[in-house]
PDB file of C-alpha atoms in Angstrom:
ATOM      1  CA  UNK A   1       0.000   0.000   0.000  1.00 45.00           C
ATOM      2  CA  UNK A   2       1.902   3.196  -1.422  1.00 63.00           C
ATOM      3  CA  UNK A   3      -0.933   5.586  -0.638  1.00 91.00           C
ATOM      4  CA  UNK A   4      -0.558   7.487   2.083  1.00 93.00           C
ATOM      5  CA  UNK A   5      -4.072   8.424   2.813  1.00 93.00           C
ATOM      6  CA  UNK A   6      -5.022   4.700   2.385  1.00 93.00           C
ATOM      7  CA  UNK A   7      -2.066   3.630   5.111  1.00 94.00           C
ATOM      8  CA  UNK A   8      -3.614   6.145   7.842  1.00 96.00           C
ATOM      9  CA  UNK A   9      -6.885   5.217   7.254  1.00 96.00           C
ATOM     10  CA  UNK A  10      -5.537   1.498   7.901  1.00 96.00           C
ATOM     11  CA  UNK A  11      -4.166   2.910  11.151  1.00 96.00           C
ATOM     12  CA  UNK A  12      -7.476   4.517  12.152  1.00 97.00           C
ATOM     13  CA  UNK A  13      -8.910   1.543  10.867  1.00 96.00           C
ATOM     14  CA  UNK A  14      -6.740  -0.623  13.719  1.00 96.00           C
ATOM     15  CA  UNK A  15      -7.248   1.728  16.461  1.00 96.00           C
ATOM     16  CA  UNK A  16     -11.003   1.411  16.555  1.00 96.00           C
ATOM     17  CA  UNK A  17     -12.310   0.161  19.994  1.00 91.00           C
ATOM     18  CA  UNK A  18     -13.711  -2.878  18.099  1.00 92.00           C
ATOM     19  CA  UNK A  19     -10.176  -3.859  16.424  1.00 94.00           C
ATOM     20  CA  UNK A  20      -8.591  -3.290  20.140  1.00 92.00           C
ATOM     21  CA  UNK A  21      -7.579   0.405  20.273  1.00 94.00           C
ATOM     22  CA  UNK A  22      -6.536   1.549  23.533  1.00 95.00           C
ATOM     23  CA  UNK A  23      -8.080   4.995  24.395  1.00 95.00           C
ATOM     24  CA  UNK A  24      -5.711   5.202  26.882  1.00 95.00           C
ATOM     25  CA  UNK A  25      -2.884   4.682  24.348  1.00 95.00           C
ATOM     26  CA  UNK A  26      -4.121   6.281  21.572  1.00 96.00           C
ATOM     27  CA  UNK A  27      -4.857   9.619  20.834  1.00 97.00           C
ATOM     28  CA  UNK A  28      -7.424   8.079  17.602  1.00 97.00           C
ATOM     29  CA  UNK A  29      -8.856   5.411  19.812  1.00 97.00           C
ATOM     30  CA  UNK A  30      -9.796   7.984  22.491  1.00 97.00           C
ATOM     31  CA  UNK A  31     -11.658  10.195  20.151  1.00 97.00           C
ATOM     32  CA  UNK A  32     -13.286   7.368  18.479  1.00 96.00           C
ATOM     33  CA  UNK A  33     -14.434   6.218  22.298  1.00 95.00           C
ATOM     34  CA  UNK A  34     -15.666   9.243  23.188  1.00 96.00           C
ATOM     35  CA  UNK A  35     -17.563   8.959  20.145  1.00 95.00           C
ATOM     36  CA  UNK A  36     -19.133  11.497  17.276  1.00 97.00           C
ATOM     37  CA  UNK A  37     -19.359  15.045  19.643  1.00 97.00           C
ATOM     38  CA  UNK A  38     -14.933  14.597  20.328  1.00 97.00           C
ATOM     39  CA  UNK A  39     -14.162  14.489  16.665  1.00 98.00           C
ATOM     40  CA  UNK A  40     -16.527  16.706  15.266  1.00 98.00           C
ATOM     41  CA  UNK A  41     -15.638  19.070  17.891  1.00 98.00           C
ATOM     42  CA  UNK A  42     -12.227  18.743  16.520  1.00 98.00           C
ATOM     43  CA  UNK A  43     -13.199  18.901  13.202  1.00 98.00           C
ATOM     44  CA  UNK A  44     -14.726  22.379  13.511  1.00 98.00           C
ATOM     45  CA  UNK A  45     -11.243  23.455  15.716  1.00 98.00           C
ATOM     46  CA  UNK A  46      -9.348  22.755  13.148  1.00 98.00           C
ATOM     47  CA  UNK A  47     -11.450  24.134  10.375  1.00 98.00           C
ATOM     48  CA  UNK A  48     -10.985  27.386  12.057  1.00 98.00           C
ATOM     49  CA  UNK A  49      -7.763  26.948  12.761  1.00 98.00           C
ATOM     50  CA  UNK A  50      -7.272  26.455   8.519  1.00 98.00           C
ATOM     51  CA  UNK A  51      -8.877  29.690   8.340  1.00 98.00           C
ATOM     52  CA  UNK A  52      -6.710  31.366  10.403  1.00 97.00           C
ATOM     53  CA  UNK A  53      -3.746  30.279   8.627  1.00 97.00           C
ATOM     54  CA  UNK A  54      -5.113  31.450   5.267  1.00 97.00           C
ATOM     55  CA  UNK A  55      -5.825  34.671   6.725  1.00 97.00           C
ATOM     56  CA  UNK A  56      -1.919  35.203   8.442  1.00 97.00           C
ATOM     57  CA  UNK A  57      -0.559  34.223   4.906  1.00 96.00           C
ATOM     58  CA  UNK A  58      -2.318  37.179   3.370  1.00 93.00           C
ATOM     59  CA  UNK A  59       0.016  39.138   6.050  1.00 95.00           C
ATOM     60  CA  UNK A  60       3.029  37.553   5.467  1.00 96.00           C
ATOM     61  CA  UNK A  61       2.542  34.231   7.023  1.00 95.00           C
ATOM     62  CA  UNK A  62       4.449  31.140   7.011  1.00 96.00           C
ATOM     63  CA  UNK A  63       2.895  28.896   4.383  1.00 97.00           C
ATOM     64  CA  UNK A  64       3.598  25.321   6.158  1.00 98.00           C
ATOM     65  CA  UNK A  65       1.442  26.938   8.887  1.00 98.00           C
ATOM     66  CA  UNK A  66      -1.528  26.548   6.500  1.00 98.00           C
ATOM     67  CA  UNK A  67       0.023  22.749   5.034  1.00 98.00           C
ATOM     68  CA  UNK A  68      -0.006  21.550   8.481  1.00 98.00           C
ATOM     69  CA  UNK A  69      -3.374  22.809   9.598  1.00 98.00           C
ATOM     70  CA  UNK A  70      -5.251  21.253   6.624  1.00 98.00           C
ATOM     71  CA  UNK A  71      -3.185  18.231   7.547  1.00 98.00           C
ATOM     72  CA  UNK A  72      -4.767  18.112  10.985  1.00 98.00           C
ATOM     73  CA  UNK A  73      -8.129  18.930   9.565  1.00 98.00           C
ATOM     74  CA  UNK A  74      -7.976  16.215   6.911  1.00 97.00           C
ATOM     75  CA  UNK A  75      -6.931  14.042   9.875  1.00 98.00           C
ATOM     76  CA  UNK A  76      -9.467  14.462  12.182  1.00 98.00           C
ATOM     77  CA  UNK A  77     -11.729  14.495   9.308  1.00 98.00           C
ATOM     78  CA  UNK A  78     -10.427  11.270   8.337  1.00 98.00           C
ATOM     79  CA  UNK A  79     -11.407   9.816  11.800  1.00 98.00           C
ATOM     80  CA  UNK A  80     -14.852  10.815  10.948  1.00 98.00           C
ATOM     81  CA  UNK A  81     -15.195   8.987   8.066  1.00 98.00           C
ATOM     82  CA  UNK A  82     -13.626   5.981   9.542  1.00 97.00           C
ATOM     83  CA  UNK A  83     -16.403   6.220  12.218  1.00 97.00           C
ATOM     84  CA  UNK A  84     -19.028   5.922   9.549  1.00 97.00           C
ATOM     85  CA  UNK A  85     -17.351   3.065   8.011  1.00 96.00           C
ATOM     86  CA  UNK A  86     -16.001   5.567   5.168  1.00 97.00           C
ATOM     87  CA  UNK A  87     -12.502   5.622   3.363  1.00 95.00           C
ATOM     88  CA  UNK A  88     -10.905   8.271   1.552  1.00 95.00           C
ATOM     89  CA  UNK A  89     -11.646   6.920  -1.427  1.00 94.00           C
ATOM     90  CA  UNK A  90     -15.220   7.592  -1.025  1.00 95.00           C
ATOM     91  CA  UNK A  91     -14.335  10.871  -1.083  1.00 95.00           C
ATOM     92  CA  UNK A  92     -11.687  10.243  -4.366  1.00 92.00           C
ATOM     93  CA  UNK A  93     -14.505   8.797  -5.761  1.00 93.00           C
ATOM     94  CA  UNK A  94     -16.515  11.783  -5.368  1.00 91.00           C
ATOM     95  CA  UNK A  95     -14.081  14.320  -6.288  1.00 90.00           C
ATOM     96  CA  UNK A  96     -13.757  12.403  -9.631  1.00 91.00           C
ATOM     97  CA  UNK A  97     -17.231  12.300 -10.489  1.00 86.00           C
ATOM     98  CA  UNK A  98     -17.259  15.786  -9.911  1.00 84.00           C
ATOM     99  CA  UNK A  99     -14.689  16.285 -12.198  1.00 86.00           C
ATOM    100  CA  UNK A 100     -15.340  18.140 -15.291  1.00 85.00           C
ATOM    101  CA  UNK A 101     -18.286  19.709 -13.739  1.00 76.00           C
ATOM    102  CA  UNK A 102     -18.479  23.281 -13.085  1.00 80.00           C
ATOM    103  CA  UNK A 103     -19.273  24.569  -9.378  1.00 77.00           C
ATOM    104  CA  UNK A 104     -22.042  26.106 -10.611  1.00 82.00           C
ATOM    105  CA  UNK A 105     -23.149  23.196 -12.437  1.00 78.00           C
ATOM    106  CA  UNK A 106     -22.413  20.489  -9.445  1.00 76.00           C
ATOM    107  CA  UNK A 107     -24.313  22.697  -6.979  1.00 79.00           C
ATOM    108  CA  UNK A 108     -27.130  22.528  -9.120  1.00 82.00           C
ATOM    109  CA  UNK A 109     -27.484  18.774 -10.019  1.00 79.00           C
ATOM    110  CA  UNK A 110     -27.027  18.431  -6.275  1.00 79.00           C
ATOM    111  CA  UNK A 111     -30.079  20.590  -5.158  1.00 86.00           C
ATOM    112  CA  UNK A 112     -32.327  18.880  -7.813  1.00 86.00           C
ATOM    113  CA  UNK A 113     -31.289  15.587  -6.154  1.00 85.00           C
ATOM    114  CA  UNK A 114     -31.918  16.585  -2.776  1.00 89.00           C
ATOM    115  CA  UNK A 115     -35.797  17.706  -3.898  1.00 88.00           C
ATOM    116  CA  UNK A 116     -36.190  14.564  -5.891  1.00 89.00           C
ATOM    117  CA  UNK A 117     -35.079  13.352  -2.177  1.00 84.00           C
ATOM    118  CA  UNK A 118     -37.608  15.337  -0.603  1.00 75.00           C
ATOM    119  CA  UNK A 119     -40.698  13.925  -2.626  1.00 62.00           C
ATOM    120  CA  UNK A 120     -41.060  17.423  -4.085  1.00 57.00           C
TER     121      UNK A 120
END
């Protein structure tokens, strides 16, 4: 396995409390314990703290300030998915069938899916 998303999924993957992770020795398996509200809650933390990032390098900021927030963001997202028995490559997949699309154009096909959804 060369990919390095897939490898730390397979971590998070192993430190699940019902593969044996140890909340008390791991930082994943004690989120994932603690359930949905701890990682979300850190998934919103470090949103912002992407934002701020993006907003210092418009002053002069350092630019692996921003690289290693979205790290921890992707991370914690990535714990997330995990949670919901997700992989990145859902979200590979997802990017690809978007590609080629416009915004505008995604947004749209997404909203007339969501009130074909809604019975509407």
């Amino acid at each position: 396995m060369t990919d390095p998303l897939a490898r730390l999924a397979a971590v998070i993957e192993s430190r699940k409390p019902a593969h044996g992770g140890d909340p008390k020795a791991s930082y994943v398996a004690r989120l994932l314990h603690k359930g949905p509200d701890a990682f979300l809650k850190k998934i919103g933390e470090e949103a912002t703290e992407v934002v701020m990032a993006a907003k210092d390098l418009d002053r002069g900021g350092d630019p692996a300030k921003l690289v290693g927030e979205v790290a921890d963001l992707w991370f914690h997202c990535m714990i997330a998915l995990a949670h919901y028995g997700l992989e990145p490559a859902d979200v590979v997949a997802e990017l690809q069938r978007r590609e080629g699309l416009s915004g505008l154009e995604e947004k749209a096909l997404r909203k007339a899916r969501e009130r074909e959804g809604n019975g509407e």
